[in-house]
Short mmCIF file of C-alpha atoms in Angstrom, two decimals:
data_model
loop_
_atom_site.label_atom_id
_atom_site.label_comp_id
_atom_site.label_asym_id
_atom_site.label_seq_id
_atom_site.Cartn_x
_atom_site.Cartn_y
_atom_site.Cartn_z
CA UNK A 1 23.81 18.15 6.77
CA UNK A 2 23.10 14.96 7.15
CA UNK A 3 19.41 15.45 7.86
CA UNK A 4 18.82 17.92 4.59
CA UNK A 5 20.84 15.02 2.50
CA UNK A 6 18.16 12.02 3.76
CA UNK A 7 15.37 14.57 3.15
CA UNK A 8 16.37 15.35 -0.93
CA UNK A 9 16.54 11.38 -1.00
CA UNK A 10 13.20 11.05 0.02
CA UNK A 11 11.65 13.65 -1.84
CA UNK A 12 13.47 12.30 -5.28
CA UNK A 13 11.48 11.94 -7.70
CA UNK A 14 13.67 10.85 -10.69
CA UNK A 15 14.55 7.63 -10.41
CA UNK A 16 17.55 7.38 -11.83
CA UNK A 17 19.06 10.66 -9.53
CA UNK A 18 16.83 8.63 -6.99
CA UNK A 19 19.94 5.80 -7.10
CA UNK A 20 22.68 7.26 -7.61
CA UNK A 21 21.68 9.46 -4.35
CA UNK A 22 21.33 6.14 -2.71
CA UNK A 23 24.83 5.03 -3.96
CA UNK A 24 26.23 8.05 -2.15
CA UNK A 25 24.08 7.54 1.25
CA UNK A 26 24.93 3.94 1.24
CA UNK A 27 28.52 4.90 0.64
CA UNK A 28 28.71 6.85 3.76
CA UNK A 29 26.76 4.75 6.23
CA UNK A 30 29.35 2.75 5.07
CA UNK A 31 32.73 4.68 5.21
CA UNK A 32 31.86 7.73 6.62
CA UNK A 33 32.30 7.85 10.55
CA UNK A 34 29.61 10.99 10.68
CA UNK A 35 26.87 8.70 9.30
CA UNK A 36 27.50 5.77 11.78
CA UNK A 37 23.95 6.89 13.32
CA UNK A 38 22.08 6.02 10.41
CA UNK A 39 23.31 2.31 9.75
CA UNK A 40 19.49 1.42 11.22
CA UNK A 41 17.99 3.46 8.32
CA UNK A 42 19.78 1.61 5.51
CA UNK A 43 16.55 -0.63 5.10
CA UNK A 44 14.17 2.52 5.41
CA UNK A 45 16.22 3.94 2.15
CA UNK A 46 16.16 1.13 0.18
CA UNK A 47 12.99 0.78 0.95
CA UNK A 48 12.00 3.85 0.02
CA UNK A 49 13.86 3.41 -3.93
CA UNK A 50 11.60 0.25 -4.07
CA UNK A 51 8.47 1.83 -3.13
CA UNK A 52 9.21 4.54 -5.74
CA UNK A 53 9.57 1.91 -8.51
CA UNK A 54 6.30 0.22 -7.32
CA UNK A 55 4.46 4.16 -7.51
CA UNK A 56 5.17 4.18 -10.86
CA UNK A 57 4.20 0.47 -11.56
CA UNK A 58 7.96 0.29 -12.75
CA UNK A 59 7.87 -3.76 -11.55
CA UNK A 60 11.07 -4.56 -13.27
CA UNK A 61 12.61 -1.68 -11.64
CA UNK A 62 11.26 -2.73 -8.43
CA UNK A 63 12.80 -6.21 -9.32
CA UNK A 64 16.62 -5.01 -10.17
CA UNK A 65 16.40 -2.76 -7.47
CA UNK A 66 15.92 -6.01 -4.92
CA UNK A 67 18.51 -7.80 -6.79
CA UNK A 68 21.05 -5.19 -7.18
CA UNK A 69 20.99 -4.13 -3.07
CA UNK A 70 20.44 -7.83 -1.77
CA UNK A 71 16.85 -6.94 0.00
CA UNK A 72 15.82 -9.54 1.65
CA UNK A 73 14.68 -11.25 4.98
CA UNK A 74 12.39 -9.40 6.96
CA UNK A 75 13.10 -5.95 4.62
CA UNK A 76 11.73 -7.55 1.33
CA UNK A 77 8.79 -8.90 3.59
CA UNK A 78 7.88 -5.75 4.41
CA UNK A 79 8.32 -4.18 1.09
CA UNK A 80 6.20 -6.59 -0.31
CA UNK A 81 3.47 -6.16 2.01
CA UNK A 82 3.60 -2.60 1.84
CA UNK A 83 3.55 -3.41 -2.56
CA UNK A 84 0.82 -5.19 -2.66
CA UNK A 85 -1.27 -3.98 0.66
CA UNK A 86 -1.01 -0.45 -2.03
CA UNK A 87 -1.76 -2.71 -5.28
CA UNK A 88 -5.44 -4.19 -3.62
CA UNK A 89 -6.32 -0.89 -2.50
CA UNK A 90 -6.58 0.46 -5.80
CA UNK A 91 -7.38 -2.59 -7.62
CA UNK A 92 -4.31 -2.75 -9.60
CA UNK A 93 -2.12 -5.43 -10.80
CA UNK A 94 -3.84 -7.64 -8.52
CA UNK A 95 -1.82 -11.16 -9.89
CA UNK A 96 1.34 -9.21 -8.57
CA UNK A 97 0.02 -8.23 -5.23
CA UNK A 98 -1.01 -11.77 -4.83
CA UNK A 99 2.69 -13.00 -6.09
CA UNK A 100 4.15 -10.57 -3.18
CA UNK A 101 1.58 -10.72 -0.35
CA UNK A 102 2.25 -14.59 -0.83
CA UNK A 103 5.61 -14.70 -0.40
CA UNK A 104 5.86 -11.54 2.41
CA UNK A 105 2.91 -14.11 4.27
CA UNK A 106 5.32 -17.36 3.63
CA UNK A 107 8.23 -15.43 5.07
CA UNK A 108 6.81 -13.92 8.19
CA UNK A 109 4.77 -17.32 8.80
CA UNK A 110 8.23 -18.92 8.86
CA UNK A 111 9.72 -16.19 11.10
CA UNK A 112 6.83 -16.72 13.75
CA UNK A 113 7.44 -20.88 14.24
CA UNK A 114 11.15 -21.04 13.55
CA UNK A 115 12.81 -17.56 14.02
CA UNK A 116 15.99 -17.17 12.13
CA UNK A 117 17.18 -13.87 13.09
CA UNK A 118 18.04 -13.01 16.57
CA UNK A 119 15.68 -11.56 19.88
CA UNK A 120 15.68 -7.52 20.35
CA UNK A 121 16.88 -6.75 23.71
CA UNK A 122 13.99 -4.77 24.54
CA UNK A 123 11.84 -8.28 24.35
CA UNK A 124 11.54 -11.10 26.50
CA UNK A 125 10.85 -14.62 24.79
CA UNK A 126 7.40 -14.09 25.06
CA UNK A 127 7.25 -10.40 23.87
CA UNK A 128 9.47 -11.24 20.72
CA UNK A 129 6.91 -14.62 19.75
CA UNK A 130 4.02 -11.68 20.36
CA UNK A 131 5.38 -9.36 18.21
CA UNK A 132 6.39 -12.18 15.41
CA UNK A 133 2.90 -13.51 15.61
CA UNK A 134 1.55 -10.05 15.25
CA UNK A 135 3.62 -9.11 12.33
CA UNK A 136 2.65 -12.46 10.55
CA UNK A 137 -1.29 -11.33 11.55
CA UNK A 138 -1.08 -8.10 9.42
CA UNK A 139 0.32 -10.01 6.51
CA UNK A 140 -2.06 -12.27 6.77
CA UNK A 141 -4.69 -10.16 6.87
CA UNK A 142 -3.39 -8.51 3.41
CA UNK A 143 -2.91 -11.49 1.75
CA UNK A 144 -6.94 -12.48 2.47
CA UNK A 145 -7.81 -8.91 1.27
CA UNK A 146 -6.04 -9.88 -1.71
CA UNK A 147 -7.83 -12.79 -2.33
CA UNK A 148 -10.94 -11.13 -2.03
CA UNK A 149 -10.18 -8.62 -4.52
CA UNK A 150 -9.41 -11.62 -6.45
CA UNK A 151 -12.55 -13.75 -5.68
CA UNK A 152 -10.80 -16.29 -3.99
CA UNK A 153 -12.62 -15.98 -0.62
CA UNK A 154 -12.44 -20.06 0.81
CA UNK A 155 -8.59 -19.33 -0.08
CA UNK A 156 -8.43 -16.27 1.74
CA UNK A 157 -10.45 -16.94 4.61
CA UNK A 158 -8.67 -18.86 6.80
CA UNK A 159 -5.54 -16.23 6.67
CA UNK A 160 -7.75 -13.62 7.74
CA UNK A 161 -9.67 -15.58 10.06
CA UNK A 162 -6.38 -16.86 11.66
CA UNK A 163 -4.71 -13.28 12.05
CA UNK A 164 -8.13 -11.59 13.61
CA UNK A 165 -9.58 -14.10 15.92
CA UNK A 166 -6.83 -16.60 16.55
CA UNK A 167 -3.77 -14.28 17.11
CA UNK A 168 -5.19 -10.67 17.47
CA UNK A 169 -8.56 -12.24 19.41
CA UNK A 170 -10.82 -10.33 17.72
CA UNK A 171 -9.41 -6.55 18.84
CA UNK A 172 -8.30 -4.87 15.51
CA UNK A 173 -11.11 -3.67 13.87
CA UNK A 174 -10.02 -3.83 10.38
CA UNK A 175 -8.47 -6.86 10.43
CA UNK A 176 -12.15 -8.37 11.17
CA UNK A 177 -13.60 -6.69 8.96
CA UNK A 178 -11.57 -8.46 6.28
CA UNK A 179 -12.64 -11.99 7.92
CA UNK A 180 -16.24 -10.51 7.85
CA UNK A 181 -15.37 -9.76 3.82
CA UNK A 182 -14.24 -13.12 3.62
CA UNK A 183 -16.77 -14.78 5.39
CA UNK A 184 -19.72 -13.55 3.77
CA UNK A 185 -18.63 -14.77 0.54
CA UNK A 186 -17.21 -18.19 1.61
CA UNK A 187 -19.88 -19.48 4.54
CA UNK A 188 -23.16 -19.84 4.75
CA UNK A 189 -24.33 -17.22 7.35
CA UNK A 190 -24.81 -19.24 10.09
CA UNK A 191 -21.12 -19.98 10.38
CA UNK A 192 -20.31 -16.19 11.22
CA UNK A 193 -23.21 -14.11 12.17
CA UNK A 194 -22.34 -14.90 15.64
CA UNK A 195 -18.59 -13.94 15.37
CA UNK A 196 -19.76 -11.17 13.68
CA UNK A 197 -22.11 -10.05 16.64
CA UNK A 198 -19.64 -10.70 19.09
CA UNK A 199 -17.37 -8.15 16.82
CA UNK A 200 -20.26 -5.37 17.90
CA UNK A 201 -20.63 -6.28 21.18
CA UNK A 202 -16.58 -6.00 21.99
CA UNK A 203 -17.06 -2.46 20.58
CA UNK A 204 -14.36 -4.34 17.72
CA UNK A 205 -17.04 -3.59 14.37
CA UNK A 206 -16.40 -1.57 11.50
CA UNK A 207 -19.47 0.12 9.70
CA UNK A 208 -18.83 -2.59 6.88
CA UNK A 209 -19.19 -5.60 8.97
CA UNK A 210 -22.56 -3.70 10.07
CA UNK A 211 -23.77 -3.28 6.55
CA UNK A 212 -22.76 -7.25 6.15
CA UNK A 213 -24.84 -7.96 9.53
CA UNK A 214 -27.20 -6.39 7.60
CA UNK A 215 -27.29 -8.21 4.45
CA UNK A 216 -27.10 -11.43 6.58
CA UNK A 217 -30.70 -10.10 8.26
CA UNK A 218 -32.65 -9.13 5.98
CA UNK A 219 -31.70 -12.07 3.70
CA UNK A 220 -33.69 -14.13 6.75
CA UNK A 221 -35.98 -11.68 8.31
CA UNK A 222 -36.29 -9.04 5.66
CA UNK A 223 -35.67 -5.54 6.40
CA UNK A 224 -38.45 -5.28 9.32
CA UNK A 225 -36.84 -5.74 12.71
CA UNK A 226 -33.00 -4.69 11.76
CA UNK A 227 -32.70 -1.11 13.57
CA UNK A 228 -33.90 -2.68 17.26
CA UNK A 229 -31.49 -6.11 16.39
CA UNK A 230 -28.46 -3.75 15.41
CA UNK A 231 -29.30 -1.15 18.43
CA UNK A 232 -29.73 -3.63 21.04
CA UNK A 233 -26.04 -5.33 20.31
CA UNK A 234 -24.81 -1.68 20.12
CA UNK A 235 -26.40 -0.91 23.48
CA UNK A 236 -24.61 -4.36 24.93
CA UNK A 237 -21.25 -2.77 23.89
CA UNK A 238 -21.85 0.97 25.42
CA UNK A 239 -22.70 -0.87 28.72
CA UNK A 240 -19.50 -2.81 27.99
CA UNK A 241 -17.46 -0.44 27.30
CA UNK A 242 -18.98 1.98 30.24
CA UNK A 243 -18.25 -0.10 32.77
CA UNK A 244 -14.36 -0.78 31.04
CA UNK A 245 -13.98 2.94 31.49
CA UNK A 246 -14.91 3.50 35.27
CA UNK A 247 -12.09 1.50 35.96
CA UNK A 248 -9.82 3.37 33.87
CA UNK A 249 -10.77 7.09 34.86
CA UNK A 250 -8.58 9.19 36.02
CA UNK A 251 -8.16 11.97 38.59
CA UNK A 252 -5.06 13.98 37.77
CA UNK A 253 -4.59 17.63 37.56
CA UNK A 254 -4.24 18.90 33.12
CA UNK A 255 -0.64 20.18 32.78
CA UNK A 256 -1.60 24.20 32.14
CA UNK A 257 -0.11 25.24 28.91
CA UNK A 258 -0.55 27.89 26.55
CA UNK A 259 -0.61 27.74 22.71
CA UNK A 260 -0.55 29.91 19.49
CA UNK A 261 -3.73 28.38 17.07
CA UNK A 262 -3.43 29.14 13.43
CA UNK A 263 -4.52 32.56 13.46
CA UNK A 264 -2.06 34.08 15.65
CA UNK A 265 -4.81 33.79 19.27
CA UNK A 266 -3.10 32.67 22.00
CA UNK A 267 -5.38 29.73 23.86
CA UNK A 268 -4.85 28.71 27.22
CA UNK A 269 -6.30 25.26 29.42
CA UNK A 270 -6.62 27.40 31.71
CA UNK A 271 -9.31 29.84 30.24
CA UNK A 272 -11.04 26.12 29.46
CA UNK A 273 -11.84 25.27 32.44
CA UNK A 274 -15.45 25.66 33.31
CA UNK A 275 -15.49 22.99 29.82
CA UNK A 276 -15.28 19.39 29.31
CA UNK A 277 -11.66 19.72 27.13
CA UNK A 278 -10.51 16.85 24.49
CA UNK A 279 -7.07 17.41 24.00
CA UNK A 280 -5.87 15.78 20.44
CA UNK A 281 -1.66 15.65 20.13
CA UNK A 282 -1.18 14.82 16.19
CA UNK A 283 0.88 15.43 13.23
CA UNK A 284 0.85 15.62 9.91
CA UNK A 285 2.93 13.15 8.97
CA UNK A 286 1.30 10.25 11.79
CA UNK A 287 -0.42 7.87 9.52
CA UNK A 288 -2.82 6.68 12.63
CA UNK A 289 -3.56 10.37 13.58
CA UNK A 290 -4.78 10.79 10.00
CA UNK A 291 -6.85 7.49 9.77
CA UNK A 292 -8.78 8.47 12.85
CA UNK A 293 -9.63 12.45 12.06
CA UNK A 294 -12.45 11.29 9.75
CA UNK A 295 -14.42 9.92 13.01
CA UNK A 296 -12.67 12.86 14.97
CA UNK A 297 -14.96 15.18 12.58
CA UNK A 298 -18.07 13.19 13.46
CA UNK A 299 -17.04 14.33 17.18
CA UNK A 300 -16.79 18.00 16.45
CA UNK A 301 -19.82 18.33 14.01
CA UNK A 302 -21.70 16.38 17.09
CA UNK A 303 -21.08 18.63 20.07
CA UNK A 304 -20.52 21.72 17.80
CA UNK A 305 -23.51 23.35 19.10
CA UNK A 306 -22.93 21.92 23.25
CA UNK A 307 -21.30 25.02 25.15
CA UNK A 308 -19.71 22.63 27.47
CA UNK A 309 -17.46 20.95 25.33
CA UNK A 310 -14.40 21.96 23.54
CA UNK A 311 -12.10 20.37 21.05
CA UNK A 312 -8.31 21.57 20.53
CA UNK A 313 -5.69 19.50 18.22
CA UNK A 314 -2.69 20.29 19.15
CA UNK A 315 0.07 19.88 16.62
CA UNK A 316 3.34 18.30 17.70
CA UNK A 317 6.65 16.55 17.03
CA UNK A 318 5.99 18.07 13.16
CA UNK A 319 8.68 18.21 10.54
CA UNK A 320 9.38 21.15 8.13
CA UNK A 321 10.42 24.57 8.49
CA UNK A 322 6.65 26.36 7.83
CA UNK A 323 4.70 24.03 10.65
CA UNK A 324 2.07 26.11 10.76
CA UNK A 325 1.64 26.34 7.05
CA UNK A 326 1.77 22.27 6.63
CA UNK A 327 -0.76 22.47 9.36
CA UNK A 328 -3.32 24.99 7.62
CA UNK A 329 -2.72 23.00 4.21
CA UNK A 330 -3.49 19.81 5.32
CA UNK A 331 -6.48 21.30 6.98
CA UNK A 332 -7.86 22.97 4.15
CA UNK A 333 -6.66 19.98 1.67
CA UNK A 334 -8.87 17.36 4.12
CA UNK A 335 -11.76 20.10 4.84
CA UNK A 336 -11.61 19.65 8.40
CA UNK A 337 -12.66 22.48 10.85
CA UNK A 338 -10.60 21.41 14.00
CA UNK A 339 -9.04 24.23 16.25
CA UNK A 340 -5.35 23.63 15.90
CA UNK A 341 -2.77 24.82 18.65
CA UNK A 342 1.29 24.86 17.61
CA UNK A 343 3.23 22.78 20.12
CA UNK A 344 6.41 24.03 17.96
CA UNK A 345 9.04 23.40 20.79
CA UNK A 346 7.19 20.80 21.76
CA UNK A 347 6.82 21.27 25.13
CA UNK A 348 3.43 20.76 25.78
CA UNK A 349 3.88 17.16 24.52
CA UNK A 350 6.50 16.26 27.18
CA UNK A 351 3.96 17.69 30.08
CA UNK A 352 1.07 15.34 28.91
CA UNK A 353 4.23 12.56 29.21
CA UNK A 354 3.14 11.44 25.68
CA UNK A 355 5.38 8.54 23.95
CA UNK A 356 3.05 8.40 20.79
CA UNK A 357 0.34 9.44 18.93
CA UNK A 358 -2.00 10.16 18.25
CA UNK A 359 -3.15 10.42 21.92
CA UNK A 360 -6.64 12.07 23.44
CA UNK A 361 -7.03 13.41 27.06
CA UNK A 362 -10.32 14.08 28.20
CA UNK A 363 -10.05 16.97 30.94
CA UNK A 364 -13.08 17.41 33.16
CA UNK A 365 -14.69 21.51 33.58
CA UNK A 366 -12.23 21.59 36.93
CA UNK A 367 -8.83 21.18 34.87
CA UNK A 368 -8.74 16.97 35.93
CA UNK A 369 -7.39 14.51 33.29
CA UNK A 370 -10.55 11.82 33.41
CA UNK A 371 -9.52 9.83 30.40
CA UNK A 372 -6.33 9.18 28.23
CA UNK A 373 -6.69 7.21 25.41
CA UNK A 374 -3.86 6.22 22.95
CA UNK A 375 -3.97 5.30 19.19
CA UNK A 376 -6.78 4.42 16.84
CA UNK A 377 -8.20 0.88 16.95
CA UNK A 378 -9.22 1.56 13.02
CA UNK A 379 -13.11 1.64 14.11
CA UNK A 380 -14.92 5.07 13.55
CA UNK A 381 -17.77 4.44 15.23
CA UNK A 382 -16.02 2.56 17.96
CA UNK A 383 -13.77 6.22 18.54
CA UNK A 384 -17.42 7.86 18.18
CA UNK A 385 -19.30 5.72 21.20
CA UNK A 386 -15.96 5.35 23.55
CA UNK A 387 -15.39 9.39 23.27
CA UNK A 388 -18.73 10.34 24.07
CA UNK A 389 -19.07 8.15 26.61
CA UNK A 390 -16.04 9.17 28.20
CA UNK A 391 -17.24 13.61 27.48
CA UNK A 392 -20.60 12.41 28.81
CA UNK A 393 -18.41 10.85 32.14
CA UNK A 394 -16.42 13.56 32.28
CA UNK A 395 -19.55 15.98 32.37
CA UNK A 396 -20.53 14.57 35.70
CA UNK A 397 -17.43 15.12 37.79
#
């Protein structure tokens, strides 16, 4: 099928039979009236060749491969991003990432002022500049982590100060944390302590732009004094963040459902209900789900002893034929100790009305949705404070 032949692409790994499978593929998005569907993957498989090339630090592959398919425009922007956002992370070929970042930044930059290519249909005028400016935010915000790595900070600071404060206002917590990187290095602290406060406050901080609060205070006050200066900015943003979530709580009755966990037991909402529930849709293959389990495990190991509360991830819109095995692996691989329900026909999914994930419901002891919360903002210990706030909420009802 069409389906098993994308799938052998993409797990490939000789390059050369890597091509030549994309020769064929290419072939029949092109020829074939049975792969007409998948003319809006052709970038996602080239793509993917490139990436492979870049994996195996195979740069003049990477380069032919580019010339040889015509990549270009927003595609090669994106590949390069993706090259070099890969290359800083582990401190590799750092000249190259800043060769690509530069040029994927240059490009988008371009794309945001004076758009070339033409508005979805889904967008307004408005939503399409938005979602330019965005795009141009997190290549800006690679390129300054790339200058960092390459101790370049006054170079890289106003990208990254640009893409967090000026266009994402200061609410993706990662993307000020590289302006806090930045920052620390290129200003004297004065000049961002109090952006850097506000970043705590808003609930927007990452443990690293605590540590650099840190640094900044003891530098000036020594070490005496710290704990009641961080804990009384952190106890700003719970009373912040509190009073954000009365207005969003909920009061709808928890679609019932009734899932097989990985042992075989069958677990039902509705023998849950005298428990505050946190309901977890994920996958194995959802790079957000996966970035926010690590502050997900700080959740279970804290109420693992509290009767009251209960955790359940429920797996969902997975690929492969053995879900339940992928499930257990990546459990086991990870070492995290999450009860995990199969939503293998992916029913329960649809009831909860979810269109992404990962997504959290909080139900309350009485079976009542409270709180709904979608994505990961890229903050641990921003998921940490809102979810127990909003279990601690939930308690009371």
């Amino acid at each position: 099928t069409i389906n098993e032949t994308a799938q052998k692409y993409m797990a490939e790994k000789d390059l050369d039979k890597k091509e030549k499978m994309l020769d064929d593929i290419l072939a029949n998005i092109k020829s074939n009236p049975d792969w007409k569907d998948m003319k809006q993957s052709e970038s996602f498989f080239l793509s993917n060749l490139a990436n492979a090339y870049a994996a195996k630090n195979d740069l003049e592959g990477l380069k032919s491969t580019i010339k040889k398919y015509d990549i270009k425009g927003d595609a090669l922007a994106q590949l390069y991003n993706s090259i070099a956002w890969k290359l800083q992370e582990k401190d590799e070929d750092l000249k190259v990432a800043d060769e690509f970042s530069e040029k994927a930044t240059t490009w988008t930059k371009n794309e945001w002022k004076k758009p070339t290519g033409e508005k979805p249909a889904t967008l307004n005028e408005r939503g399409w500049e938005k979602s330019r400016a965005r795009t141009y935010a997190m290549y800006a915000d690679t390129y300054g982590m790339v200058q960092y790595k390459l101790g370049n900070y006054k170079k890289g600071l106003p990208y990254a100060e640009e893409a967090a404060i000026k266009i994402l206002k200061g609410e993706d917590a990662d993307q000020n944390n590289t302006y806090a990187l930045l920052a620390s290095k290129a200003l004297p602290a004065s000049k961002y302590v109090s952006q850097l406060e506000k970043f705590v406050i808003d609930g927007k901080a990452t443990s690293g732009i605590k540590d650099i609060l840190k640094e900044a205070y003891t530098k000036k006050n020594k070490e005496a004094g710290f704990d009641a200066y961080i804990a009384k900015l952190e106890r700003q943003s719970y009373l912040k963040m509190v009073e954000e979530l009365k207005k969003s709580m909920m009061n709808e009755a928890a679609p019932q459902f009734g899932l097989l966990d990985l042992d075989g037991k069958k677990v039902n909402l509705q023998d849950l209900k005298n428990k505050v529930v946190v309901v977890d849709f994920w996958a194995t293959w959802c790079g957000p789900c996966i970035k926010s389990f690590p502050g997900m495990q700080k959740m279970v190991t804290k109420y693992k002893d509290d009767p009251e509360v209960k955790f359940v991830f429920i797996d969902t819109w997975e690929n492969g034929d053995n879900k339940e095995k992928g499930a257990s692996d990546f459990m086991t691989t990870n070492k995290y100790n999450f009860h995990v329900l199969m939503d293998n026909d992916n029913k329960v999914v649809e009831s909860f009305k979810v269109s992404g994930i990962p997504t959290k419901f909080v139900v309350d002891k009485k079976g009542v949705t409270r709180f709904k919360s979608v994505g990961f903002g890229g903050s641990d210990d921003k998921l940490v404070s809102e979810l127990t706030a909003m279990i601690e909420m939930a308690k009371e009802q």
